[in-house]
Amino acid sequence: MTSLSSVSTFLDLLRWRAQEKPDHATYLYLEDGEHREVPLTNHELDIKARAIAAKLQSLVKSGDRALLLFPAGLSYLTAFYGCMYAGVVAVPAYPPNRASLQKNLPRLMSIIEDAQASVVLCNTDIHGMAASLFENQYGGGPHFIPTDQLSDEWAYDWTEPHVKADDIAFLQYTSGSTGQPKGVILNHHNILDNSERISRRFGIHANSVVVSWLPPYHDMGLIGGLLQPLYSGIRVILMSPFSFLRKPMRWLRTISQYGATCSGGPNFAYELCLQKATEKDLAMLDLSSWESAFNGAEPISSQTLDRFADAFSICGFQRDALYPVYGMAEATLMVTGGDPEDSHAAVPFDEEKLEEHRAIRCDRVNGHRTLVGCGHALEEHVLEVVDPQSEAPCPNGNIGEIWVSGPSIAQGYFNQEALTERVFGAELGAYPGRKFLRTGDLGFLFEDQLYVTGRLKDLIIIRGRNYYPHDLERTVEYCHPAIRPGCAAAFSIEVDREEQLVLVQEIQRKCDPAELPRVIEHIRRTISEQFEVRTYAIALIRQGTIPKTSSGKIRRSFTRHLFLEDKLEVIGKDVLQSDEVSHGYAECEELAAKLRDELDPIVRRAQLIRIVTEILRAQPGLGKAKITPHTSLSTLGIDSVMATEMANQIENFLNVDLQVVMLLEGPKVADIAEEIQNLKWPPDGGMMNAHQDAPDRYASLFARKERGTRRRLRQRALS
């Protein structure tokens, strides 16, 4: 191979890059999200990928599937390429953590069974906590390979497989669903084609530098953050998603430090930066190098774009760098985007006409909704907006389902022929012989721009993660005896430029009204524990009043309409008040100052409980919540963003680095205080601080949790 044009697979690509520029560090990982740099050269990646591939070749054959379970980092990257080097189909998945391992097992097992994966690539830590649980709970499971225990000597045993452009490269499982996982089939031609289109649309050049904190398990983080830099021969600076969530300004500081030209994420990431930026941050940042600030994966807010451009203009950020995009895993990644020289379009449309599925431009006065254009279709691709009923193309300005066809479109869903034909096999008379992907998204075309207006399907997207309504509804069915199974509707609404989760649930007639607050508490806790997402509003309604079709299916869209119009027969309701003004952390500062001189452990614990309570009350929607020492975080609906904010404030006031995963398990306030006390004032009389090694400090906590998990498994086996 002598040029990029002669490459036909990503295996060819990495082999060529390793020969062409062996010492070029395509990947640089920031272990702590800031300073600890770990570079990986093309030559080193080639060696490690060959070693992992050789081990795989000793166990499985080409075309078999391998599940990848790694935290974000270079080990995940080498395992992904190791699969390609073996001709094995990689199946990326979100890794479990100790706090959520038990509840994640069914999701992981459903993916393993659907993909028919015979091997799991992971690190030693995940192997230690997951392998035995698979064995105990499912009576067996796939073969686990901890890749960090493999010597590079394995690379000499590697045999290059015969891999073709139309061979499957990996399966992209859509996030969210537990009951019916769908593995999108992407071959080497798909990802090479989409990588080329991305490179052109983003204006990638020899001096481009990418920064990515995006989860590498799904399309935007994997294709855009990991594969695209190797394709284009440029550099990418990586950090963990948790590093970003813990301190969002790390993202912008990294762009500033490395002179990055291309970086982005979902809309909520820009909002987090707006919330967290201080005057000191603004004074230190230089964002003048940022050429493509892409925004996608969830609804895009024109207000967010405007506020971000205004706030960071003082740092050299150029408004023209804002780059709204539209894409999905079924299209590899990118579907539409502007040309490099284009500015993004934000256009006001008549709100009433939009409800009638027509887009009429209007002045910026009352009754308008400003929508953000996402550019136009990629080269060699066709995009049409189609009437979902007649399946005929809509005139420009009419809202319909977005259909797309072209070389980046995936091959279908793994082992699901009927679903593949229904979703990927649509046809239009104007394009004989072409197959179209039905995206399930609604939108319209206006002045050569695609505007996305919503979902035809019921998928809920919150902070870039997908949640399936039937999963949420089914999960709460038996969390309280007053709940009527099969009579719930989960959907999302927009609140303060963010999508928020709402659940409407029918209640048994015989339920005591005094019990309704407990029902709401059980629902909120169950959803938080199972999905790590906050339920913004819960509405309990009278038996027999939830809207259904004549065949008995829940009418979620109509239920959402009734909820917004306040026309449901509600008997109990709880809404997190987004407009509450937080009293801030003033009392925490005072309590923390007193704590420094306190010697009595009982008084310390009481003060720690007060500090944790005040930190909780400062979180959005919790200012008026009833919080006692026995209140669990799961009943308050704490999500990952709130948990990271809590951990930040605990570190800020108490100099204790409490792991976010511990908070996501939903402990009681008193338990959090006890854990802080044990960390700050350990029984041996020493004092720990936020800079000590986290794994050692949490070994006893995790050991207790693991013993509890094993005990529950034994009890279940005996029952």
XYZ file of C-alpha atoms in Angstrom:
719
model
C 0.000 0.000 0.000
C 1.324 3.389 -0.975
C -1.609 5.725 -0.359
C -4.907 6.103 1.461
C -6.805 5.361 -1.746
C -5.339 1.834 -1.857
C -6.712 0.954 1.600
C -9.789 -1.318 1.565
C -10.138 -2.208 5.278
C -9.278 -0.594 8.594
C -6.791 -3.426 9.130
C -5.000 -2.247 5.970
C -5.219 1.324 7.234
C -3.508 0.702 10.577
C -0.831 -1.508 8.970
C -0.124 1.273 6.460
C -0.033 4.015 9.118
C 2.340 1.886 11.236
C 4.709 1.557 8.260
C 4.293 5.113 6.962
C 4.598 6.949 10.313
C 5.570 4.397 12.996
C 6.586 7.012 15.577
C 3.553 9.247 15.106
C 1.450 9.232 18.308
C -2.026 9.311 16.779
C -3.492 8.788 20.258
C -2.671 10.668 23.460
C -4.725 9.706 26.521
C -5.008 11.984 29.559
C -5.297 9.518 32.443
C -6.407 12.141 34.956
C -8.244 14.253 32.385
C -5.576 16.937 32.583
C -1.858 16.316 33.022
C -0.895 12.630 32.983
C -0.203 12.014 29.283
C -0.003 8.470 27.894
C 0.915 8.501 24.182
C 0.427 5.549 21.838
C 2.388 5.509 18.582
C 1.186 3.782 15.436
C 3.954 1.186 15.824
C 3.001 0.457 19.450
C -0.670 0.149 18.500
C 0.235 -2.241 15.681
C 2.252 -4.473 18.056
C -0.440 -4.565 20.740
C -3.216 -5.195 18.212
C -1.248 -8.099 16.715
C -0.662 -9.602 20.176
C -4.368 -9.486 21.058
C -5.260 -10.805 17.604
C -2.901 -13.768 17.990
C -4.521 -14.687 21.296
C -7.963 -14.459 19.685
C -6.820 -16.589 16.750
C -5.797 -19.296 19.210
C -9.355 -19.470 20.582
C -11.859 -18.432 17.904
C -12.149 -18.269 14.144
C -12.431 -15.335 11.774
C -15.955 -13.886 11.768
C -16.713 -14.836 15.386
C -17.845 -12.087 17.759
C -15.976 -10.682 20.776
C -17.565 -8.430 23.411
C -15.370 -5.518 24.529
C -15.694 -4.517 28.202
C -13.220 -1.775 29.057
C -13.260 1.615 30.700
C -12.527 4.411 28.246
C -8.830 4.417 27.431
C -6.072 2.910 25.346
C -6.773 -0.698 26.428
C -10.184 -0.448 24.793
C -8.593 0.972 21.655
C -5.978 -1.795 21.332
C -8.637 -4.475 21.894
C -10.854 -2.956 19.198
C -8.035 -3.014 16.650
C -6.965 -6.437 17.924
C -10.339 -7.786 16.831
C -9.855 -6.293 13.356
C -6.389 -7.847 13.136
C -7.899 -11.255 13.931
C -10.809 -10.919 11.522
C -13.039 -11.108 14.604
C -16.137 -8.906 14.862
C -15.819 -6.434 17.756
C -18.919 -5.820 19.890
C -18.330 -2.683 22.016
C -20.434 -2.330 25.171
C -20.579 -0.005 28.150
C -18.440 -1.624 30.868
C -19.972 -2.477 34.238
C -18.722 -0.878 37.425
C -18.783 -2.490 40.830
C -21.692 -0.384 41.992
C -23.941 -1.335 39.073
C -22.577 -4.733 38.059
C -25.577 -6.739 39.242
C -28.145 -4.643 37.386
C -25.987 -4.486 34.226
C -25.636 -8.255 33.904
C -28.984 -8.812 32.101
C -28.165 -6.066 29.575
C -24.727 -7.513 28.887
C -26.043 -11.050 28.671
C -28.744 -10.008 26.196
C -26.049 -8.503 23.947
C -23.825 -11.582 24.301
C -26.717 -13.871 23.383
C -27.879 -11.731 20.465
C -24.358 -11.344 19.042
C -23.512 -14.969 19.885
C -20.235 -13.705 21.329
C -17.946 -16.525 22.418
C -15.262 -14.378 24.013
C -15.042 -11.238 26.161
C -12.022 -8.943 26.001
C -11.572 -6.914 29.191
C -9.005 -5.817 31.761
C -8.024 -7.661 34.933
C -10.330 -5.607 37.148
C -13.461 -6.292 35.085
C -12.472 -9.943 34.694
C -12.208 -10.276 38.468
C -15.646 -8.885 39.204
C -17.624 -10.117 36.180
C -16.451 -13.598 35.181
C -17.589 -15.353 38.370
C -20.940 -13.563 38.349
C -21.628 -14.713 34.793
C -20.770 -18.235 35.888
C -22.948 -18.090 39.023
C -25.962 -16.373 37.510
C -26.074 -17.935 34.065
C -24.334 -21.249 34.649
C -21.523 -20.381 32.276
C -20.776 -17.756 29.718
C -18.157 -16.638 27.236
C -14.408 -17.029 27.640
C -12.807 -13.970 29.297
C -9.441 -12.608 28.109
C -7.837 -9.897 30.297
C -5.739 -8.191 27.626
C -3.538 -6.348 30.129
C -2.078 -9.742 31.065
C -0.986 -10.484 27.482
C 2.671 -10.089 26.571
C 3.629 -8.262 23.380
C 5.485 -11.482 22.496
C 2.132 -12.804 21.275
C 2.509 -10.450 18.292
C 5.021 -12.851 16.710
C 2.334 -15.566 16.542
C -0.054 -13.399 14.540
C -1.246 -14.540 11.131
C -2.744 -11.851 8.913
C -6.349 -12.814 8.085
C -7.975 -12.413 4.694
C -10.354 -9.511 5.366
C -12.405 -7.870 2.616
C -14.135 -4.487 2.427
C -17.592 -6.055 2.761
C -16.673 -8.129 5.842
C -18.240 -7.067 9.144
C -15.904 -4.787 11.123
C -18.008 -4.452 14.278
C -21.536 -4.538 15.652
C -22.863 -1.282 17.084
C -25.504 -2.061 19.704
C -27.883 0.821 20.199
C -27.777 1.992 23.817
C -30.696 1.755 26.182
C -32.617 -1.397 25.397
C -32.399 -4.492 27.574
C -35.213 -6.581 26.166
C -34.551 -6.355 22.418
C -30.939 -5.410 21.652
C -30.218 -4.392 18.068
C -26.709 -4.828 16.685
C -26.061 -2.542 13.715
C -23.847 -4.326 11.155
C -21.024 -2.086 9.942
C -18.506 -3.377 7.420
C -15.101 -1.944 6.570
C -16.428 -0.133 3.509
C -19.068 1.641 5.640
C -16.580 3.048 8.123
C -13.975 3.984 5.515
C -16.615 5.772 3.443
C -18.076 7.694 6.380
C -14.587 8.591 7.611
C -13.795 10.107 4.205
C -17.055 12.106 4.197
C -16.404 13.377 7.740
C -12.875 14.397 6.803
C -14.160 16.459 3.867
C -17.127 18.080 5.620
C -15.124 18.990 8.702
C -12.301 20.404 6.606
C -9.713 18.126 8.221
C -6.127 19.047 7.224
C -2.580 17.977 8.059
C -2.428 20.213 11.149
C -5.831 19.234 12.551
C -5.969 18.112 16.190
C -9.017 16.423 17.725
C -10.045 16.420 21.397
C -12.591 13.803 22.483
C -14.139 12.935 25.843
C -17.056 11.103 24.197
C -17.832 7.498 25.244
C -15.917 5.261 22.793
C -18.603 2.559 22.825
C -20.988 4.298 20.424
C -20.907 5.986 17.058
C -19.870 9.563 17.816
C -17.058 8.672 20.216
C -15.921 5.570 18.329
C -16.077 6.704 14.694
C -15.443 10.404 15.276
C -13.097 10.205 18.260
C -11.048 7.054 17.586
C -11.282 5.925 13.956
C -11.408 9.287 12.153
C -8.011 10.526 13.478
C -6.281 7.339 12.302
C -8.007 7.603 8.931
C -6.923 11.225 8.453
C -3.430 10.714 9.891
C -3.886 13.372 12.563
C -3.652 13.498 16.356
C -6.392 13.034 18.950
C -6.266 13.934 22.642
C -8.536 11.618 24.636
C -10.002 11.754 28.109
C -12.561 9.674 29.969
C -16.225 10.763 29.848
C -16.135 10.781 33.656
C -13.164 13.165 33.603
C -15.297 15.559 31.574
C -18.424 15.142 33.703
C -16.419 15.586 36.893
C -14.943 18.869 35.671
C -16.475 19.998 32.355
C -13.979 22.825 31.898
C -11.266 20.197 31.410
C -12.649 19.812 27.897
C -12.139 23.456 26.955
C -8.805 23.661 28.779
C -7.560 20.690 26.740
C -8.678 22.335 23.486
C -6.825 25.464 24.577
C -3.663 23.641 25.705
C -3.219 21.482 22.594
C -4.519 23.976 20.020
C -7.286 21.583 18.985
C -9.168 22.300 15.777
C -12.019 19.779 16.005
C -14.068 18.773 19.049
C -17.678 18.565 20.143
C -20.464 16.576 21.729
C -24.163 16.623 22.542
C -25.929 19.888 23.361
C -25.779 19.249 27.123
C -21.949 19.378 27.045
C -22.030 22.997 25.885
C -24.626 23.791 28.563
C -22.418 22.260 31.267
C -19.517 24.465 30.215
C -21.752 27.531 30.332
C -22.805 26.595 33.871
C -19.288 25.894 35.147
C -17.131 28.550 33.471
C -15.691 31.145 35.859
C -14.077 34.510 35.163
C -10.722 32.844 35.838
C -11.462 30.172 33.221
C -12.400 32.767 30.623
C -9.208 34.702 31.288
C -6.995 31.627 30.777
C -8.637 29.951 27.756
C -7.523 30.379 24.148
C -10.130 28.816 21.844
C -9.022 30.580 18.673
C -7.743 27.313 17.145
C -11.188 25.642 17.347
C -12.471 25.311 13.760
C -15.272 22.718 14.128
C -17.342 22.716 17.324
C -19.782 19.988 16.341
C -23.083 19.521 18.156
C -25.229 16.407 17.699
C -26.620 13.148 19.175
C -29.548 14.956 20.850
C -31.827 17.933 20.078
C -29.788 21.069 19.370
C -30.791 24.329 21.047
C -30.250 27.561 19.148
C -30.144 29.361 22.507
C -27.300 27.142 23.671
C -25.330 27.866 20.502
C -25.858 31.622 20.840
C -25.014 31.711 24.547
C -21.904 29.598 24.073
C -20.633 31.736 21.193
C -21.246 34.929 23.173
C -19.743 33.650 26.436
C -16.531 32.304 24.916
C -15.924 34.957 22.263
C -13.629 36.626 24.800
C -11.482 33.464 24.565
C -11.139 33.745 20.796
C -13.973 31.359 19.976
C -15.460 32.090 16.547
C -19.228 31.757 16.055
C -18.580 30.265 12.601
C -16.943 27.280 14.305
C -20.354 26.058 15.542
C -21.182 22.987 13.491
C -24.578 21.271 14.006
C -24.688 17.736 12.628
C -27.182 14.905 12.267
C -26.296 11.237 12.329
C -26.903 7.790 13.774
C -25.292 4.385 14.186
C -27.410 2.937 11.353
C -25.619 5.345 8.999
C -22.198 4.594 10.569
C -22.178 8.099 12.079
C -22.658 11.216 9.953
C -25.737 11.783 7.767
C -25.752 15.550 7.246
C -23.550 18.535 7.956
C -22.583 21.836 6.410
C -19.648 22.548 4.127
C -16.484 23.786 5.886
C -17.052 27.407 4.814
C -20.751 27.481 5.836
C -22.177 29.176 8.932
C -24.869 27.301 10.812
C -28.498 28.233 10.168
C -30.928 29.039 12.992
C -34.354 29.972 11.609
C -37.600 30.993 13.388
C -40.667 29.033 12.260
C -44.357 29.500 13.047
C -45.064 27.211 16.024
C -48.711 26.536 15.134
C -47.777 25.534 11.595
C -45.106 23.181 12.923
C -47.835 21.412 14.916
C -49.614 20.969 11.578
C -46.412 19.435 10.121
C -45.566 22.473 7.998
C -42.557 24.764 8.356
C -43.329 28.426 7.656
C -40.592 30.948 8.341
C -41.701 33.903 10.470
C -40.381 36.900 12.360
C -38.898 36.433 15.832
C -42.085 37.293 17.706
C -44.490 35.384 19.936
C -45.548 31.993 18.642
C -42.299 31.033 16.970
C -39.818 28.233 17.475
C -36.216 28.644 16.359
C -34.784 25.484 14.815
C -31.176 24.737 13.959
C -30.280 23.456 10.501
C -28.046 20.382 10.342
C -26.628 20.870 6.856
C -27.239 18.681 3.824
C -26.653 15.068 2.811
C -23.168 13.688 2.280
C -21.742 13.233 -1.203
C -22.995 10.083 -2.990
C -25.878 9.875 -0.507
C -29.557 10.657 -1.053
C -31.767 12.125 1.672
C -35.537 12.458 1.321
C -38.271 13.520 3.727
C -41.153 11.078 3.282
C -44.796 11.027 4.368
C -44.919 8.092 6.838
C -48.434 7.115 5.718
C -48.259 7.373 1.923
C -44.479 6.770 1.723
C -44.265 9.516 -0.899
C -41.657 12.315 -0.745
C -42.857 15.478 1.013
C -42.601 18.919 -0.587
C -39.875 21.110 0.899
C -41.113 22.581 4.168
C -43.448 19.684 5.000
C -42.542 17.515 7.967
C -42.094 13.792 7.403
C -39.789 10.895 8.203
C -36.150 11.258 7.192
C -34.987 8.531 4.785
C -31.378 8.198 3.643
C -29.467 5.998 1.199
C -25.786 5.669 0.331
C -22.501 3.834 0.903
C -22.275 4.762 4.603
C -25.580 3.071 5.441
C -25.159 -0.077 7.545
C -25.994 -3.566 6.321
C -28.848 -4.049 8.779
C -29.353 -5.547 12.237
C -27.448 -8.680 13.189
C -29.559 -11.857 12.924
C -32.800 -9.846 12.516
C -33.790 -10.245 8.875
C -37.399 -9.078 9.167
C -36.463 -5.942 11.101
C -33.601 -5.264 8.694
C -35.939 -5.431 5.707
C -38.452 -3.121 7.396
C -35.906 -0.489 8.489
C -33.209 -0.697 5.795
C -35.260 -1.863 2.808
C -37.528 1.108 2.064
C -37.988 2.049 -1.593
C -38.977 5.209 -3.480
C -40.238 5.199 -7.064
C -37.950 8.067 -8.040
C -34.888 5.971 -7.160
C -35.305 2.522 -8.742
C -33.002 -0.110 -7.282
C -32.048 1.999 -4.248
C -32.728 0.895 -0.678
C -33.381 3.570 1.949
C -32.896 3.599 5.711
C -35.990 4.716 7.610
C -34.381 6.763 10.375
C -37.459 7.072 12.585
C -36.695 10.795 12.904
C -39.018 13.564 11.776
C -37.816 16.647 9.955
C -38.111 18.848 6.888
C -35.952 20.408 4.202
C -35.734 24.192 3.962
C -33.279 26.138 1.800
C -31.034 23.089 1.312
C -30.832 22.400 5.054
C -32.245 19.510 7.074
C -34.153 20.496 10.212
C -34.885 17.697 12.691
C -38.117 18.205 14.631
C -38.640 15.042 16.662
C -39.069 11.296 16.647
C -41.508 9.133 14.754
C -40.563 6.302 17.083
C -40.858 6.518 20.861
C -37.128 6.550 21.593
C -36.157 8.931 24.413
C -32.773 10.681 24.127
C -31.402 12.372 27.250
C -27.842 13.725 27.316
C -26.929 11.635 24.300
C -28.097 8.324 25.821
C -30.992 6.325 24.403
C -33.812 5.026 26.610
C -36.630 2.851 25.323
C -40.038 3.695 26.834
C -41.126 0.072 27.142
C -37.976 -0.707 29.177
C -38.716 2.132 31.603
C -42.402 1.224 31.832
C -41.746 -2.466 32.363
C -39.104 -1.803 35.026
C -41.522 0.043 37.335
C -44.463 -2.361 36.902
C -43.765 -4.317 40.066
C -41.920 -1.799 42.214
C -45.135 -1.185 44.211
C -48.361 -3.240 44.471
C -50.541 -0.199 43.662
C -49.111 0.051 40.126
C -51.187 -1.328 37.235
C -48.898 -3.320 34.898
C -49.102 -2.375 31.234
C -50.671 1.002 32.004
C -47.748 3.436 31.908
C -46.330 5.907 29.402
C -42.740 7.144 29.433
C -41.744 10.109 27.266
C -39.589 13.206 27.317
C -40.329 16.920 27.346
C -38.055 19.914 26.949
C -37.308 21.909 30.107
C -34.784 24.757 30.073
C -33.251 23.591 26.771
C -32.806 20.006 27.974
C -34.848 16.856 27.420
C -36.292 15.513 30.692
C -37.945 12.186 31.493
C -41.641 11.960 32.433
C -43.532 8.851 33.542
C -47.346 8.649 33.671
C -48.671 5.613 35.554
C -52.147 4.250 36.306
C -52.844 3.302 39.932
C -55.165 0.645 41.369
C -58.538 2.032 42.520
C -58.118 0.505 45.960
C -54.857 2.362 46.613
C -54.958 4.519 49.753
C -54.301 8.183 48.784
C -51.889 8.409 51.699
C -49.736 5.781 49.967
C -49.288 7.786 46.738
C -46.108 9.629 47.853
C -44.509 6.246 48.556
C -45.520 4.994 45.110
C -43.808 8.014 43.540
C -40.744 7.413 45.710
C -40.557 3.759 44.591
C -40.894 4.703 40.912
C -38.216 7.375 41.098
C -35.816 5.095 42.983
C -36.361 2.136 40.635
C -35.701 4.153 37.477
C -32.662 5.820 39.028
C -31.173 2.503 40.140
C -31.817 0.662 36.883
C -31.076 3.371 34.324
C -29.060 6.058 36.163
C -31.362 8.753 34.821
C -33.442 11.263 36.747
C -37.224 11.261 36.362
C -38.228 14.909 36.092
C -41.961 14.327 36.591
C -44.122 11.423 37.766
C -47.901 11.610 37.332
C -50.152 8.984 38.920
C -53.545 8.790 37.200
C -56.879 7.078 37.814
C -57.384 3.479 36.771
C -58.652 3.111 33.210
C -57.716 6.631 32.059
C -54.402 6.199 30.253
C -54.909 6.684 26.487
C -54.750 3.454 24.470
C -55.417 2.416 20.889
C -58.311 0.103 20.002
C -55.842 -2.788 20.088
C -54.709 -1.886 23.604
C -51.395 -0.152 22.864
C -50.363 2.858 24.934
C -50.704 6.154 23.040
C -47.519 7.753 24.356
C -47.587 10.825 22.111
C -51.181 11.636 23.050
C -50.429 11.012 26.735
C -47.560 13.470 26.430
C -49.923 16.020 24.860
C -52.431 15.593 27.712
C -49.654 15.910 30.291
C -48.441 19.191 28.805
C -52.024 20.478 28.598
C -52.670 19.380 32.211
C -55.662 17.274 31.078
C -54.800 13.912 32.643
C -56.901 12.614 35.562
C -54.044 12.997 38.020
C -54.383 11.739 41.597
C -50.738 12.184 42.566
C -47.899 14.131 41.009
C -44.316 15.103 41.699
C -42.322 17.497 39.509
C -38.748 18.558 40.184
C -38.856 22.326 40.238
C -36.276 23.496 37.712
C -36.831 27.150 38.589
C -35.902 26.841 42.238
C -33.138 29.250 43.184
C -30.453 27.332 45.035
C -29.165 28.793 48.274
C -25.703 27.692 47.164
C -22.996 26.238 49.357
C -22.531 29.000 51.944
C -23.555 26.797 54.889
C -21.264 24.022 53.655
C -18.269 26.357 53.900
C -19.161 27.251 57.476
C -19.723 23.619 58.523
C -16.527 22.435 56.838
C -14.529 25.114 58.667
C -15.897 23.930 62.043
C -15.195 20.320 61.138
C -11.451 20.908 60.866
C -11.140 21.383 64.639
C -13.722 18.785 65.705
C -12.318 15.724 67.515
C -15.516 13.948 68.588
C -16.396 11.336 65.883
C -20.112 11.483 66.743
C -20.215 15.250 66.248
C -18.136 14.873 63.086
C -20.632 12.426 61.644
C -23.567 14.723 62.431
C -21.816 17.640 60.746
C -20.946 15.500 57.732
C -24.623 14.544 57.415
C -25.518 18.241 57.402
C -22.873 18.991 54.757
C -24.062 16.155 52.500
C -27.662 17.326 52.979
C -26.786 20.902 52.019
C -24.859 19.731 48.952
C -27.934 17.748 47.916
C -30.245 20.723 48.450
C -28.057 22.787 46.124
C -28.730 20.391 43.227
C -31.348 21.336 40.590
C -34.881 20.564 41.716
C -33.937 19.493 45.263
C -34.026 22.829 47.089
C -37.374 21.983 48.725
C -36.946 18.208 48.897
C -37.455 16.447 52.210
C -34.013 15.054 53.015
C -33.209 13.103 56.172
C -30.182 10.974 57.137
C -32.161 7.957 55.890
C -33.010 9.455 52.478
C -31.378 7.484 49.663
C -29.998 9.224 46.596
C -31.973 6.914 44.327
C -35.283 8.207 45.751
C -34.145 11.719 44.801
C -33.431 10.612 41.230
C -29.739 11.471 41.222
C -28.222 11.025 37.756
C -24.578 10.876 36.675
C -24.227 14.639 36.178
C -25.641 15.404 39.641
C -23.508 12.649 41.195
C -20.347 14.124 39.698
C -21.321 17.585 40.941
C -21.827 16.160 44.445
C -18.442 14.422 44.314
C -16.834 17.692 43.191
C -18.303 19.621 46.122
C -17.376 16.916 48.635
C -13.796 17.124 47.368
C -13.948 20.923 47.423
C -15.178 21.272 51.011
C -13.743 18.146 52.641
C -10.704 17.237 50.509
C -12.076 13.706 50.076
C -12.247 12.089 46.631
C -15.509 10.143 46.837
C -16.010 7.959 43.775
C -18.986 8.811 41.584
C -19.898 5.123 41.213
C -20.536 4.947 44.962
C -23.047 7.809 44.720
C -24.746 6.258 41.686
C -25.564 3.161 43.722
C -28.051 5.352 45.618
C -26.729 5.219 49.197
C -28.434 6.921 52.122
C -27.212 10.313 53.291
C -25.939 8.764 56.531
C -24.004 6.116 54.583
C -22.286 8.802 52.507
C -21.329 10.667 55.674
C -19.958 7.465 57.198
C -17.899 6.721 54.081
C -16.456 10.248 54.111
C -15.603 9.897 57.800
C -13.869 6.554 57.225
C -11.849 8.023 54.372
C -10.880 11.260 56.092
C -10.366 9.835 59.583
C -9.518 6.134 59.122
C -9.537 3.791 62.132
C -5.711 3.661 62.190
C -5.662 7.326 63.168
C -4.187 8.677 59.941
C -5.813 11.180 57.631
C -6.463 10.600 53.951
C -6.899 13.225 51.300
C -8.187 13.632 47.787
C -4.844 12.817 46.173
C -4.369 9.286 47.475
C -4.874 6.244 45.293
C -8.614 5.621 44.882
C -8.557 1.828 44.302
C -6.819 1.181 47.648
C -9.122 3.520 49.541
C -12.215 1.851 48.146
C -11.053 -1.753 48.389
C -12.976 -2.412 51.609
C -16.133 -0.736 50.304
C -16.077 -2.743 47.069
C -15.265 -5.947 48.946
C -18.371 -5.450 51.117
C -20.508 -4.829 48.037
C -19.097 -7.911 46.280
C -19.753 -10.107 49.318
C -23.318 -8.798 49.418
C -23.796 -9.536 45.723
C -22.505 -13.076 46.129
C -24.754 -13.632 49.148
C -27.806 -12.522 47.130
C -26.822 -14.866 44.303
C -26.555 -17.819 46.709
C -29.936 -17.000 48.235
C -31.485 -16.762 44.758
C -29.992 -20.120 43.783
C -31.492 -21.770 46.894
C -34.947 -20.194 46.521
